[in-house]
Coordinates of C-alpha atoms in Angstrom, one line a residue:
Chain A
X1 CA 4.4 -19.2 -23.7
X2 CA 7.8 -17.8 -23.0
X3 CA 8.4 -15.5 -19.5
X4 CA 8.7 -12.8 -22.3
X5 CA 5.5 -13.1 -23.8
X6 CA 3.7 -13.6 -20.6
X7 CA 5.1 -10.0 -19.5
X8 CA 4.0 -8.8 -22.8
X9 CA 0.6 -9.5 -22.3
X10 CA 0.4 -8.3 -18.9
X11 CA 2.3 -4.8 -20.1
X12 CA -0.4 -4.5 -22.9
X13 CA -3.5 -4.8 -20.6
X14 CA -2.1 -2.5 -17.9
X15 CA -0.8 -0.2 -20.5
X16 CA 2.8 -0.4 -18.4
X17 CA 5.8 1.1 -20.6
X18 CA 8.1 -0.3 -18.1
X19 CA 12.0 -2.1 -18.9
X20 CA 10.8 -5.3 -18.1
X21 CA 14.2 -6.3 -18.3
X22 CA 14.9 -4.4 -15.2
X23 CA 13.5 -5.9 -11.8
X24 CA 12.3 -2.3 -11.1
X25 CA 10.6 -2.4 -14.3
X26 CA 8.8 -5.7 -13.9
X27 CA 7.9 -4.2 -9.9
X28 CA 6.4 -1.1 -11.6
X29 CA 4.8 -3.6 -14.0
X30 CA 3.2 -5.9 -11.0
X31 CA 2.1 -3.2 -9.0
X32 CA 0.2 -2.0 -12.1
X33 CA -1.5 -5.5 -12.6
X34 CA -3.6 -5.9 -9.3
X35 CA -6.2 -5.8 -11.5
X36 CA -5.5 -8.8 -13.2
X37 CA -4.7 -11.4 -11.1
X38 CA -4.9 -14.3 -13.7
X39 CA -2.4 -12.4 -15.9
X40 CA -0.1 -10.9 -13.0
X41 CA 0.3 -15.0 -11.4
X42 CA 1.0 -16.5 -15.1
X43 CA 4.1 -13.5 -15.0
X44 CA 5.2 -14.1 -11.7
X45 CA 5.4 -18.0 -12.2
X46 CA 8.7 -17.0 -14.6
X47 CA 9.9 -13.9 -12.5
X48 CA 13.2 -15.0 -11.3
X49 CA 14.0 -12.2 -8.7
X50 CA 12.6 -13.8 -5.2
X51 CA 12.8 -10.9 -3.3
X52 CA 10.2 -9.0 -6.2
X53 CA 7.8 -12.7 -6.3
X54 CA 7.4 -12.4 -2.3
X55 CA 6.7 -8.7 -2.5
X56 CA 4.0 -9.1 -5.1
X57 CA 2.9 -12.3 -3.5
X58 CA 2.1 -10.7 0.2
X59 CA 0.2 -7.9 -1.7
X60 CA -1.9 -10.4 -3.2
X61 CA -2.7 -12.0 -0.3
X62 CA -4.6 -8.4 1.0
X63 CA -6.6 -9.2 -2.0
X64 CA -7.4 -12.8 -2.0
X65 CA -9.2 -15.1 -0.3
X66 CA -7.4 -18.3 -1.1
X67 CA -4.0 -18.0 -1.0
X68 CA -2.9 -21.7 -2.2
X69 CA -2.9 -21.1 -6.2
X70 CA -0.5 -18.5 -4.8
X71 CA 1.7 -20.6 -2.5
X72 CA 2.5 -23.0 -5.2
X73 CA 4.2 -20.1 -7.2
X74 CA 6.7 -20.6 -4.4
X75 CA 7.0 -23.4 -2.7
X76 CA 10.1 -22.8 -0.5
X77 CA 9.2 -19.5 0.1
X78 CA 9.0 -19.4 3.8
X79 CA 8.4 -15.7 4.4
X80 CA 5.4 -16.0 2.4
X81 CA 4.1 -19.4 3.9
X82 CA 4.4 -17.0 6.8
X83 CA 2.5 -14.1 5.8
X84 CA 0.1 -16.3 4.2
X85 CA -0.8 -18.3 7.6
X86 CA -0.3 -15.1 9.9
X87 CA -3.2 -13.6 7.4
X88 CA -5.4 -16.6 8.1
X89 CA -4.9 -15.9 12.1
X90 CA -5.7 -11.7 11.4
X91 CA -8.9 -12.9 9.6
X92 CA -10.4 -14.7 12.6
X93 CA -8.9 -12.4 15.6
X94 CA -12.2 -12.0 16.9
X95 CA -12.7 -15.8 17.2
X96 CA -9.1 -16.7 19.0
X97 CA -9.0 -18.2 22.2
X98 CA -6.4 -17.8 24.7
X99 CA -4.5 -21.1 23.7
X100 CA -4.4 -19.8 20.4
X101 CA -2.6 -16.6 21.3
X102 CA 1.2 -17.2 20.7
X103 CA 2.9 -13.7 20.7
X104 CA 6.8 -15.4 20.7
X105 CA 5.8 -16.9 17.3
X106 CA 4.0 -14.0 15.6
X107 CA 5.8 -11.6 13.9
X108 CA 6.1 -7.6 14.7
X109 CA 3.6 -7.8 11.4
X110 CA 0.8 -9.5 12.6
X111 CA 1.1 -7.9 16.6
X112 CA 0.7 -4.6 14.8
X113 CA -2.1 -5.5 12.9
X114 CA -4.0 -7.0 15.7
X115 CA -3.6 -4.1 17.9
X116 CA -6.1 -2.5 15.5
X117 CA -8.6 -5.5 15.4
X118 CA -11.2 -4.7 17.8
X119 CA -11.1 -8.3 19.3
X120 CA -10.6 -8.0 23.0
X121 CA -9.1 -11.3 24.1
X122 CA -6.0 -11.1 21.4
X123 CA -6.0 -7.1 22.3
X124 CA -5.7 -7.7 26.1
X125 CA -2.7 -9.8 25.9
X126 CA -1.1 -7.5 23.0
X127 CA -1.4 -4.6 25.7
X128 CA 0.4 -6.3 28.9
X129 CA 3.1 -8.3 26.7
X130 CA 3.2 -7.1 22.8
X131 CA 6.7 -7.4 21.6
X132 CA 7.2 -3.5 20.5
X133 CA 6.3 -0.3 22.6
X134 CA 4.4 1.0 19.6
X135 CA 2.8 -2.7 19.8
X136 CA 1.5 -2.6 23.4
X137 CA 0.5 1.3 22.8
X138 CA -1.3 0.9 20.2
X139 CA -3.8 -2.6 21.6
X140 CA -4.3 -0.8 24.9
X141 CA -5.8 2.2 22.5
X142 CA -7.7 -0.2 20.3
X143 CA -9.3 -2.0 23.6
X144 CA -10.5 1.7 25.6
X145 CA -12.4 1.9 22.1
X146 CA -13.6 -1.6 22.1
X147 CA -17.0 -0.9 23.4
X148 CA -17.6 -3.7 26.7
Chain B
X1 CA 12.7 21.6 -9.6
X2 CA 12.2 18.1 -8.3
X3 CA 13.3 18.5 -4.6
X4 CA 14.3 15.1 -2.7
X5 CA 14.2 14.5 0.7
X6 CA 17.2 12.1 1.5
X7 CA 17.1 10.4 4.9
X8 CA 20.0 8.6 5.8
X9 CA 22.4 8.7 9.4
X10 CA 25.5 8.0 7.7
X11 CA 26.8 12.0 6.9
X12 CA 29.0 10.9 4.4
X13 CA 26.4 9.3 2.4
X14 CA 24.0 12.3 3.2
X15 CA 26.9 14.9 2.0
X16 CA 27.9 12.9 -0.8
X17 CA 23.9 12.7 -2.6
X18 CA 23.6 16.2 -1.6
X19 CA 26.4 17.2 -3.7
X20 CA 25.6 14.9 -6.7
X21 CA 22.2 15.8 -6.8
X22 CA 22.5 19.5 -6.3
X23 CA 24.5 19.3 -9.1
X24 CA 22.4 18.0 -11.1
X25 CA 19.5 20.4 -10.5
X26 CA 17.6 18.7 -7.5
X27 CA 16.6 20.4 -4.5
X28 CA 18.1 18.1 -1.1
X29 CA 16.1 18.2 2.1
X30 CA 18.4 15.9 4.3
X31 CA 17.3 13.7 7.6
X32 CA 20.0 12.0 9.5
X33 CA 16.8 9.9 11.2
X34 CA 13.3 8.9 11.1
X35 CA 11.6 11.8 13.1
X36 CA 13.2 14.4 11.7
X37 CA 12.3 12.7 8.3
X38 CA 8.6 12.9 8.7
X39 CA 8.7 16.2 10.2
X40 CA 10.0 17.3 7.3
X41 CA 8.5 15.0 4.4
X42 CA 5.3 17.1 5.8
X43 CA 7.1 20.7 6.6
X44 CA 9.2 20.8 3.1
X45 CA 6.9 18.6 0.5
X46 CA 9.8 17.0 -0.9
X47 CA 9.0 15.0 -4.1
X48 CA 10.7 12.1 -3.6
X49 CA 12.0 10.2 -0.3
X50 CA 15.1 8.5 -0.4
X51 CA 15.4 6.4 2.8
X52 CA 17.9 4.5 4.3
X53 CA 16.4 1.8 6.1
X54 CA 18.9 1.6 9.3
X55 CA 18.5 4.5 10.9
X56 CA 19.4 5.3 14.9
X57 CA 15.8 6.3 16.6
X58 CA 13.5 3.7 14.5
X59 CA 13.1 0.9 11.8
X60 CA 13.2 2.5 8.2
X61 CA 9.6 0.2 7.3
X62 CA 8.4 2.4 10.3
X63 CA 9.2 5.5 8.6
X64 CA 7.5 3.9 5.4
X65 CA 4.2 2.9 7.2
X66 CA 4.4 6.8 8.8
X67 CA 4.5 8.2 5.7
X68 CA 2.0 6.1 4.2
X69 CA -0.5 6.9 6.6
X70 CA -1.2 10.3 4.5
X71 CA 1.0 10.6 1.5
X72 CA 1.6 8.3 -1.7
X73 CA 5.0 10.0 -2.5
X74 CA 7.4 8.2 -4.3
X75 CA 9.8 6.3 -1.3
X76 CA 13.0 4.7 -2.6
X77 CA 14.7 2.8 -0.2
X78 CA 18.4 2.2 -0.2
X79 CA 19.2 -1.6 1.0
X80 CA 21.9 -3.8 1.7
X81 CA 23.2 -6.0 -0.9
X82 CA 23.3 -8.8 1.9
X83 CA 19.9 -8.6 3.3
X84 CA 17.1 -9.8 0.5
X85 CA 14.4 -10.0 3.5
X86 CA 15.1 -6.2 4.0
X87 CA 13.9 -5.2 0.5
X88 CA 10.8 -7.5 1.2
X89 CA 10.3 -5.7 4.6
X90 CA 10.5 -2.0 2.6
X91 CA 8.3 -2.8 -0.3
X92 CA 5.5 -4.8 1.9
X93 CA 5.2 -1.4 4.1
X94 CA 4.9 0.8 1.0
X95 CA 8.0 2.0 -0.5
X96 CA 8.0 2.1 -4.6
X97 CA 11.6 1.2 -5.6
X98 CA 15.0 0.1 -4.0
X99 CA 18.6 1.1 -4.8
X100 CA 21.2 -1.8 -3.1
X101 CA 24.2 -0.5 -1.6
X102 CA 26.5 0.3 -2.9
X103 CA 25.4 2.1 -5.4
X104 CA 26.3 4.4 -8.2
X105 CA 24.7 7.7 -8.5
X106 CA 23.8 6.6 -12.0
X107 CA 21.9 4.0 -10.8
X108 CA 20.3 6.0 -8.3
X109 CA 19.7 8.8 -10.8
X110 CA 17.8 6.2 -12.8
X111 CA 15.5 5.4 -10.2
X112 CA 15.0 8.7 -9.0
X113 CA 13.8 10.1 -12.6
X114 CA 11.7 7.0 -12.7
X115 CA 9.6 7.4 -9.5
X116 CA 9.2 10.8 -10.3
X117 CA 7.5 10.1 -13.8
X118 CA 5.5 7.6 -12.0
X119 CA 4.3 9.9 -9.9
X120 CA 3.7 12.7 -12.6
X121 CA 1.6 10.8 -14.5
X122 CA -0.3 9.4 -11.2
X123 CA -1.1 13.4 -11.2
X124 CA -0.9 15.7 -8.3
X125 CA -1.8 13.7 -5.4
X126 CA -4.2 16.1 -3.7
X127 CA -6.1 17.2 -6.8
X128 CA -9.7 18.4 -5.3
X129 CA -12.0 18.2 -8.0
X130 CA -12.3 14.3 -9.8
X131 CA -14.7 14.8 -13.0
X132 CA -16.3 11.7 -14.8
X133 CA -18.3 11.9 -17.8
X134 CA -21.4 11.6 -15.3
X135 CA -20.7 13.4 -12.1
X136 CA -18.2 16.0 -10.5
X137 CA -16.4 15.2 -7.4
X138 CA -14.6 18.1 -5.5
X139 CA -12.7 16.4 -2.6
X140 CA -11.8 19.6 -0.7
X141 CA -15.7 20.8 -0.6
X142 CA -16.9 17.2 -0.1
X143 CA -19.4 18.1 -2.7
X144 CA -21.0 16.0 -5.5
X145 CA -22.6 17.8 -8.4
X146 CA -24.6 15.7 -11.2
X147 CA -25.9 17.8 -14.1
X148 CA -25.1 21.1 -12.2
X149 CA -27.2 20.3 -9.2
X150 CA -25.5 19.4 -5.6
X151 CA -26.1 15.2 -4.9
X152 CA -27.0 14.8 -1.2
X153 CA -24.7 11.9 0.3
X154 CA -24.7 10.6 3.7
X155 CA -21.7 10.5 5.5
X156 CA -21.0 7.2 4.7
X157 CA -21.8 7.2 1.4
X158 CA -19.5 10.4 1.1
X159 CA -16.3 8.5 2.9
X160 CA -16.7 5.7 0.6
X161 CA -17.0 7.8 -2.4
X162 CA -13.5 10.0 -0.8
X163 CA -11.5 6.6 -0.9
X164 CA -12.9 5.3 -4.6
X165 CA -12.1 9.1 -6.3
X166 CA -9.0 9.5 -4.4
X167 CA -7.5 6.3 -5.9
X168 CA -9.8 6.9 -9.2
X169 CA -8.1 3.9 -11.7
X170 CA -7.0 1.9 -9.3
X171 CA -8.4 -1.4 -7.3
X172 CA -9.2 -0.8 -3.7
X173 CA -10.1 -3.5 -1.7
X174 CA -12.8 -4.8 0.0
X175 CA -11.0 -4.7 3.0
X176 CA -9.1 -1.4 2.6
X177 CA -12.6 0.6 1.9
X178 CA -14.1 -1.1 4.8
X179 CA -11.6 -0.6 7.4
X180 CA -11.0 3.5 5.5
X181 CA -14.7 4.4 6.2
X182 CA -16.1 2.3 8.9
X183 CA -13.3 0.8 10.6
X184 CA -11.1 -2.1 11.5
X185 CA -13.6 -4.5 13.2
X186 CA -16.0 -4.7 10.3
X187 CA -13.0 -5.7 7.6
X188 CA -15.4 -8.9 7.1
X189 CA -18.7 -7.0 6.7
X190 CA -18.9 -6.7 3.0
X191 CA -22.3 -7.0 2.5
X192 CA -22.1 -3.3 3.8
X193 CA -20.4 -2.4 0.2
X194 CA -23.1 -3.8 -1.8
X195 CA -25.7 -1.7 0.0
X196 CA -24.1 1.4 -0.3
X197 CA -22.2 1.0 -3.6
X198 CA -26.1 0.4 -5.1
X199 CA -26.9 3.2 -3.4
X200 CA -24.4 5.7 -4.8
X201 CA -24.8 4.1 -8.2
X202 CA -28.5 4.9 -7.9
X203 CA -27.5 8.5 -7.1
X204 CA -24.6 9.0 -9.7
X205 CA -24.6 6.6 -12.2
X206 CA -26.5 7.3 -15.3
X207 CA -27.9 3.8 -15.4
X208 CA -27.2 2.3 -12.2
X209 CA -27.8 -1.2 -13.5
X210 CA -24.8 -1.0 -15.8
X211 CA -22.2 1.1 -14.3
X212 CA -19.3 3.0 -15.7
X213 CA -17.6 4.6 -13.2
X214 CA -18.2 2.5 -9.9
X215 CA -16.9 -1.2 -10.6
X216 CA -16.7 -4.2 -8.7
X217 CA -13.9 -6.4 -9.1
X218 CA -16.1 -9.6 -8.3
X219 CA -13.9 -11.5 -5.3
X220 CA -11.5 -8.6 -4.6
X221 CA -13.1 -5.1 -4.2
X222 CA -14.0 -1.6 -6.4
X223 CA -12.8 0.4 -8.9
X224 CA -13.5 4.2 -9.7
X225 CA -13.4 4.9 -13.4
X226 CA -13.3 8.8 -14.8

């Protein structure tokens, strides 16, 4: 199948009447297409804007649990790779250990996202040396709520 | 008339869309940072944002996420040409389109119209009553009625309910409903949806054993269907 007809397909079942010509067409199209994951991953294996594949791809990785079908759309896409592995690290926060706790390496994306997680070891550390004021703010909040 | 909220510190950029898109029969809001843009994307319910992501008191994806936090209204961000992680940044955190600088106001037009139909045919965000074929759900009364009679739901059954009907069409995941109604710490506890999905299926549904308008999507989380 052509990237054409693949697009089709996916434009019929979500009922899209997007210009899929147009990268903001084909981003209003894979938004629409959460839905349908087998359809939206045959599309985004031809789409040839990278900036619109990562987008779609970190969105899909809120919705799946194994992200390596995923990956391979991409290969050399490191910001993904990243997302993908920093998703894997959110998943278990409550199980971290201290050795695994490595704040210069995660990104101002995951420290956010762990400042909600009510896991007190990862939240403790966020609090005294989270890269952003909103960061450190924000896990010192989450651990007073964190009951003992 | 469609009235746009355009956020950007650079005040020739700011006067210049003014202009254009006054005189083309949009209402301007302007913001020359990121406070003063979510003070007034809540004060003057624009319909639109345009946002410029550099802006002097805080990252532009932090305006996103603020907005985010209560509002699905159309965010179109305008990006660098040079900067392709940017645009990655701005979409991840929520915003629906980009326009790379620089731009024409064509282009911008385009995109402007665009996430405004979008946004129409989503329908008015806050609408307060969803109706099914089955059961009416009025979101500003937190009441359910089924053939004219008022459905008792527990609080949690209610909040999960809130999230399916206020996204009605659309997947939600597992982990978005379970960190909306019960909270971050139990994003991993989705047994929890199975019990109380069955049970609001057992109140609503008209055969709870086949249901229309509260799906799974087996793997990846619910859908509400009218």
């Amino acid at each position: 199948m052509t990237a054409e007809d693949v697009l089709a397909d996916l434009a019929r079942e979500t009922g899209c009447a997007a210009d899929l010509t147009s990268e903001h067409g084909r981003w209003e199209l894979y938004q629409a297409s959460f839905g349908t994951l087998d359809l939206l991953r045959a599309a985004l294996a031809h789409e040839p804007d990278a900036v619109l594949r990562t987008s779609v791809l970190l969105r899909v990785f809120d919705l799946v649990d194994d992200h390596g079908p995923w990956l391979d759309l991409a290969p050399d896409d490191t910001y993904a790779q990243r997302r993908s592995r920093e998703i894997g690290i959110l998943r278990r926060a409550v199980d971290l250990v201290p050795d695994e706790i490595d704040l210069p390496a995660w990104s101002d994306w995951l420290q956010l996202r762990l400042a909600e997680v009510s896991a007190p070891t990862v939240l403790r550390v966020l609090a005294a040396e989270g890269r952003t004021k909103r960061v450190r703010r924000l896990a010192d909040a989450t651990l007073r709520a964190v009951p003992d | 008339m469609t009235k746009v909220l355009v956020v950007d510190d650079e005040p020739q950029i700011v006067r210049a869309l003014r202009i254009n898109l006054s005189a083309r029969g949009y209402e301007v809001l302007t913001a020359f940072d990121g406070a003063t843009a979510l003070r007034l994307a809540a004060d003057g319910k624009p319909d639109v944002v345009v946002l410029d992501l550099g802006l002097p008191d805080m990252d532009g994806t932090e305006v996103i996420a603020g907005l985010r936090g209560w509002t699905t209204l159309p965010i179109i961000v305008l990006s660098a040409r040079t900067d392709s992680s940017d645009k990655v940044d701005a979409l991840d955190a929520g915003a629906d389109d980009y326009v790379t600088k620089p731009f024409g106001m064509d282009e911008l037009l385009a995109r402007l119209r665009a996430a405004v139909r979008r946004s129409a045919v989503a329908g008015p965000e806050d609408e307060p009553v969803v109706k099914t074929g089955s059961f009416t759900v009025d979101l500003a009364a937190k009441r359910v009625l089924r053939d004219g009679a008022e459905v008792h739901l527990t609080p949690t059954e209610w909040g999960l309910l809130e999230v399916l009907a206020r996204n009605a069409g659309k997947l939600v995941a597992q982990k978005q409903l379970l960190r909306d109604v019960w909270g971050p710490a139990y994003e991993k506890e989705t047994h929890y949806l199975r019990v109380y999905l069955a049970q609001l299926r057992r109140k609503l549904e008209p055969e709870p054993a086949r249901p229309r308008h509260l799906l799974t999507e087996p793997g990846m989380g619910y859908r509400f269907e009218l």
